[in-house]
mmCIF file of C-alpha atoms in Angstrom:
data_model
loop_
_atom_site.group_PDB
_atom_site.id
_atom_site.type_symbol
_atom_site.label_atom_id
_atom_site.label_comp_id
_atom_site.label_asym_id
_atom_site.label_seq_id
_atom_site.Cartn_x
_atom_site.Cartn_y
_atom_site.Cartn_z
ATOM 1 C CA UNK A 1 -6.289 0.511 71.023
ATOM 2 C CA UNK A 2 -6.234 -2.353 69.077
ATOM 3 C CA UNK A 3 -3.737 -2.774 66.652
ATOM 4 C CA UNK A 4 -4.686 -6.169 64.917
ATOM 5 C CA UNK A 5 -7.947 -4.529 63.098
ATOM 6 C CA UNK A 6 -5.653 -2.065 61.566
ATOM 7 C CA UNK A 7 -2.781 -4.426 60.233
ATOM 8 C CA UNK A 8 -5.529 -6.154 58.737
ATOM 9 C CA UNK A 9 -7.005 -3.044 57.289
ATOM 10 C CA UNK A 10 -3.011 -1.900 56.240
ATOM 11 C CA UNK A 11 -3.128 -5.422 54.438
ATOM 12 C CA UNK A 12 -6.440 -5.401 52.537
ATOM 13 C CA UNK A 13 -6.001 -1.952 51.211
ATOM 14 C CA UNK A 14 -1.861 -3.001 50.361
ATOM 15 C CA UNK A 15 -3.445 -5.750 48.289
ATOM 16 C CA UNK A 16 -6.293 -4.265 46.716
ATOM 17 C CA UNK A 17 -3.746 -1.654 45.597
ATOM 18 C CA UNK A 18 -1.198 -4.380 44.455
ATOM 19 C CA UNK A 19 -4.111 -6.170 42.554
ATOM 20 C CA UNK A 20 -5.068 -3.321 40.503
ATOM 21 C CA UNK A 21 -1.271 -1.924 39.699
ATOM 22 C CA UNK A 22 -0.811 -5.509 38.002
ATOM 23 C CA UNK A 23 -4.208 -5.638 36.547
ATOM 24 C CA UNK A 24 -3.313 -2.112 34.373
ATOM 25 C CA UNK A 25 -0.156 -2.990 33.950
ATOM 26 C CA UNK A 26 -1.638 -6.102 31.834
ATOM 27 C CA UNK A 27 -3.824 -4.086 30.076
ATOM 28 C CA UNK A 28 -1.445 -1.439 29.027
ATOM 29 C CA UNK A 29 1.210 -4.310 27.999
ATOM 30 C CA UNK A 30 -1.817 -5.664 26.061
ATOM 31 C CA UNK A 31 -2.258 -2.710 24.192
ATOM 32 C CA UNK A 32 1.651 -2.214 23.105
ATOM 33 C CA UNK A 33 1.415 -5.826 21.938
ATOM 34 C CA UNK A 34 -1.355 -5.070 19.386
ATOM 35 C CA UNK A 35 0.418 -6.315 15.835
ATOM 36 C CA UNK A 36 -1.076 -4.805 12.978
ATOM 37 C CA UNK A 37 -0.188 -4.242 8.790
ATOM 38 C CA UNK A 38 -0.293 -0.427 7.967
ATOM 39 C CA UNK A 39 -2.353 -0.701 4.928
ATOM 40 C CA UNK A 40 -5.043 -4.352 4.675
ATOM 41 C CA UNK A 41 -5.261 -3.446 0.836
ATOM 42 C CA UNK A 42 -3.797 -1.391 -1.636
ATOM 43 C CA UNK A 43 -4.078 -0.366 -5.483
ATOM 44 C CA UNK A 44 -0.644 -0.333 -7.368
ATOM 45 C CA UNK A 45 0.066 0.464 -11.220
ATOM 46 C CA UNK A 46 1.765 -1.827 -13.127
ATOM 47 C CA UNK A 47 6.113 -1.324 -12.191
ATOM 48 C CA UNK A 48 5.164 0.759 -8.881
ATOM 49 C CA UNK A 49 6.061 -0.382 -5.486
ATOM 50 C CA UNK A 50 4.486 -0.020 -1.911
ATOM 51 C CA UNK A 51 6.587 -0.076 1.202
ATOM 52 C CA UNK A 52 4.279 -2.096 3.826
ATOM 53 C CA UNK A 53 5.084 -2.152 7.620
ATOM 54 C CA UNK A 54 4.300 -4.154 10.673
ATOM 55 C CA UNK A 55 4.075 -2.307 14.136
ATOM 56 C CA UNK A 56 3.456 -3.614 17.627
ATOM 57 C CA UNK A 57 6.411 -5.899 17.471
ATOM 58 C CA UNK A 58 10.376 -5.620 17.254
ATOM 59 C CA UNK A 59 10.169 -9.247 16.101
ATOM 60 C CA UNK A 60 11.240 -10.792 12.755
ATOM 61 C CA UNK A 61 8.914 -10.411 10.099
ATOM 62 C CA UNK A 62 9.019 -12.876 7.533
ATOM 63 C CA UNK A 63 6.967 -12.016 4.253
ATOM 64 C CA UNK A 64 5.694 -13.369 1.134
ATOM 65 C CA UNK A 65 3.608 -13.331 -1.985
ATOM 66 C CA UNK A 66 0.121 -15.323 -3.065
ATOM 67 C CA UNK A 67 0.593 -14.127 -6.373
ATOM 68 C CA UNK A 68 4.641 -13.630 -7.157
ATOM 69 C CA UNK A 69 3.378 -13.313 -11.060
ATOM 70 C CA UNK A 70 1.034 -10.112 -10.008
ATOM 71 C CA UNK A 71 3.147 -8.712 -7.124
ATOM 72 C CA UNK A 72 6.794 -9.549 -5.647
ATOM 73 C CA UNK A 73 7.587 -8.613 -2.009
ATOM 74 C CA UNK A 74 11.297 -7.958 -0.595
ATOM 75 C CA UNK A 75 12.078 -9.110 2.924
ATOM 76 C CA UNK A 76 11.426 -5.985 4.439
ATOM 77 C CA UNK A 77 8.315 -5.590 3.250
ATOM 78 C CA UNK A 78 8.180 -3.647 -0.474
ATOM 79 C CA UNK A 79 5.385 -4.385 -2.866
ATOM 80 C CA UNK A 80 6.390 -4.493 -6.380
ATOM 81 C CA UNK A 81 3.562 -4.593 -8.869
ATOM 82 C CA UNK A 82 4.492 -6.805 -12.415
ATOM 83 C CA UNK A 83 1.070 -7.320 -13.640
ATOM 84 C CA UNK A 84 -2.159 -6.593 -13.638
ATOM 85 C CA UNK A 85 -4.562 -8.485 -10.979
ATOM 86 C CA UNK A 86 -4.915 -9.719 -7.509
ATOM 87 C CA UNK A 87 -2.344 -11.391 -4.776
ATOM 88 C CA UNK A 88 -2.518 -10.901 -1.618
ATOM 89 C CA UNK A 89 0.755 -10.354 0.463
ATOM 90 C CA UNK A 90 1.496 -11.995 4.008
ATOM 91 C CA UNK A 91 3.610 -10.757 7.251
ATOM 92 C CA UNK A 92 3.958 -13.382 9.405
ATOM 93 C CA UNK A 93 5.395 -12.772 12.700
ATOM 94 C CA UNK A 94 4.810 -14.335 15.916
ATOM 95 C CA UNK A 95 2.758 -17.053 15.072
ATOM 96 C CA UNK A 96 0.169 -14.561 13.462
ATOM 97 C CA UNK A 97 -0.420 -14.197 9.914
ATOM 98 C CA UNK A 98 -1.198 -10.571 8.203
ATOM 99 C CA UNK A 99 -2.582 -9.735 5.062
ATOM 100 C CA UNK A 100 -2.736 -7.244 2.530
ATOM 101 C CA UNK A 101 -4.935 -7.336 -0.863
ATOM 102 C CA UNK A 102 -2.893 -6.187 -3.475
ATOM 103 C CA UNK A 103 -4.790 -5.099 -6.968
ATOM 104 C CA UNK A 104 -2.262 -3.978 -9.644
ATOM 105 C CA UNK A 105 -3.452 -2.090 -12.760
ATOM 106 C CA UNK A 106 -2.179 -1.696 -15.991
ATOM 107 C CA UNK A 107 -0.571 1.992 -16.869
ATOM 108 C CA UNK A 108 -3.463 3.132 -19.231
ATOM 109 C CA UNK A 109 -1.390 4.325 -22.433
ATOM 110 C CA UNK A 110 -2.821 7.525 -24.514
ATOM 111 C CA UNK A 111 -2.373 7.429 -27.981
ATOM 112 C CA UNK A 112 -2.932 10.030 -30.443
ATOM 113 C CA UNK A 113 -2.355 10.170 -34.031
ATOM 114 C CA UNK A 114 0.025 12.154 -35.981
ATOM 115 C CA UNK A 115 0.622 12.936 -39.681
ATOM 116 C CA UNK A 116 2.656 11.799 -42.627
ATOM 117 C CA UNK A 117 3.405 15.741 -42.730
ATOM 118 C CA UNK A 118 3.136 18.492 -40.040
ATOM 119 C CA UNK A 119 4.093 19.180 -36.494
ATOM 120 C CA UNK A 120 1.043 18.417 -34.725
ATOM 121 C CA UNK A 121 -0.371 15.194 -32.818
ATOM 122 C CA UNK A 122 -4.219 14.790 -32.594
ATOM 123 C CA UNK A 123 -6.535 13.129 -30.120
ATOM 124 C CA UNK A 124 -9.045 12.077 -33.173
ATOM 125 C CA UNK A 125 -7.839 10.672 -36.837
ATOM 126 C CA UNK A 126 -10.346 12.542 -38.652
ATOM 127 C CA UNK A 127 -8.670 16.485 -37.270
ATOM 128 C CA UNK A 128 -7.126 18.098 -40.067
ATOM 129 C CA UNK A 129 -8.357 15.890 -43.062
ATOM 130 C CA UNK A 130 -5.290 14.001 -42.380
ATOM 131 C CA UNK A 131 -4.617 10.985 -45.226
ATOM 132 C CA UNK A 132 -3.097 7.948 -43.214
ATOM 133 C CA UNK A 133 -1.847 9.239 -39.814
ATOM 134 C CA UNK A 134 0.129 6.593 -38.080
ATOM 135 C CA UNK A 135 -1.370 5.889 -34.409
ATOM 136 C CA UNK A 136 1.512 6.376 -31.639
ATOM 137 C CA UNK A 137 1.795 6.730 -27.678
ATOM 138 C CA UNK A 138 1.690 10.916 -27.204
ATOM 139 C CA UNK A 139 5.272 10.453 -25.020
ATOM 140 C CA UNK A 140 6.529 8.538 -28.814
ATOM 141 C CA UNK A 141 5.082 11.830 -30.433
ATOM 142 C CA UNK A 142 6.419 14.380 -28.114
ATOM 143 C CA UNK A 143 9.903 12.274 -28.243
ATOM 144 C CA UNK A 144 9.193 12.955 -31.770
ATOM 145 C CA UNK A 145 8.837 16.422 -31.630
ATOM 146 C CA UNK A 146 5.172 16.938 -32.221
ATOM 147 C CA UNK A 147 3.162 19.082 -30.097
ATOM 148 C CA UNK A 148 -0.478 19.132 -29.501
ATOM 149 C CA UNK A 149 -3.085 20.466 -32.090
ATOM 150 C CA UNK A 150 -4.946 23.609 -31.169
ATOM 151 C CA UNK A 151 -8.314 21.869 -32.682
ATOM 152 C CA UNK A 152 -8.075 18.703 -30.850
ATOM 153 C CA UNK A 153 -6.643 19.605 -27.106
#
């Protein structure tokens, strides 16, 4: 029997096995190293804030605002919204830049209107046959002690 055909065989397969062992073990290191932003865009009200996070890495994240005057963000990553419109917010980390569009909104206010005299706040100025209501946020009239009118609500 010859025994060199066989070491050679014993070799082949030893690297063809070798070969693909490194070859997934690339592509499943590749695939841990994917570095992403949880959220690419979010909608914040006016005062709110956003915690944003970076995953893939255990690197140093360093982030920052396009629009400090709209949006502030701390150094780990929480989105304060100060006033209404667009910035976008970056994560950089490793050499690779992340984004996140950040629209803030204003807190839309209801106001109703309440009565020289009464108890009651209303949602229109005519209710009641009311002479002169004063126009006031509802939490000012429920701070005030008014409560809502059976007509209007």
């Amino acid at each position: 029997m010859n025994v060199k055909p066989i070491k050679k065989l014993v070799l082949f397969l030893s690297l063809i096995l070798s070969v693909s062992f490194i070859v997934s073990t690339v592509n499943i290191e590749a695939q841990a190293q994917t570095i992403k932003l949880n959220r690419t865009a979010v909608t914040l009200y006016v005062g709110n804030t956003k915690q944003l996070k970076v995953t893939g890495t255990t690197k140093k994240v360093t982030w920052s605002s396009g629009n400090k005057n709209v949006a502030t963000v701390t150094s780990k990553g929480k989105v304060t919204a100060k006033k209404s419109g667009t910035a976008t917010i970056y994560a950089k980390v490793s050499n690779k830049k992340l984004k996140c569009k950040v629209t803030v909104k204003q807190k839309s206010t209801t106001y109703v209107w309440i009565p020289k005299s009464g108890k009651k706040y209303h949602k229109y100025k005519t209710c009641s046959n009311m002479k002169n209501p004063s126009k006031v946020t509802i939490s000012k009239a429920k701070s005030m002690g008014y409560t809502a009118c059976k007509k209007c609500y």
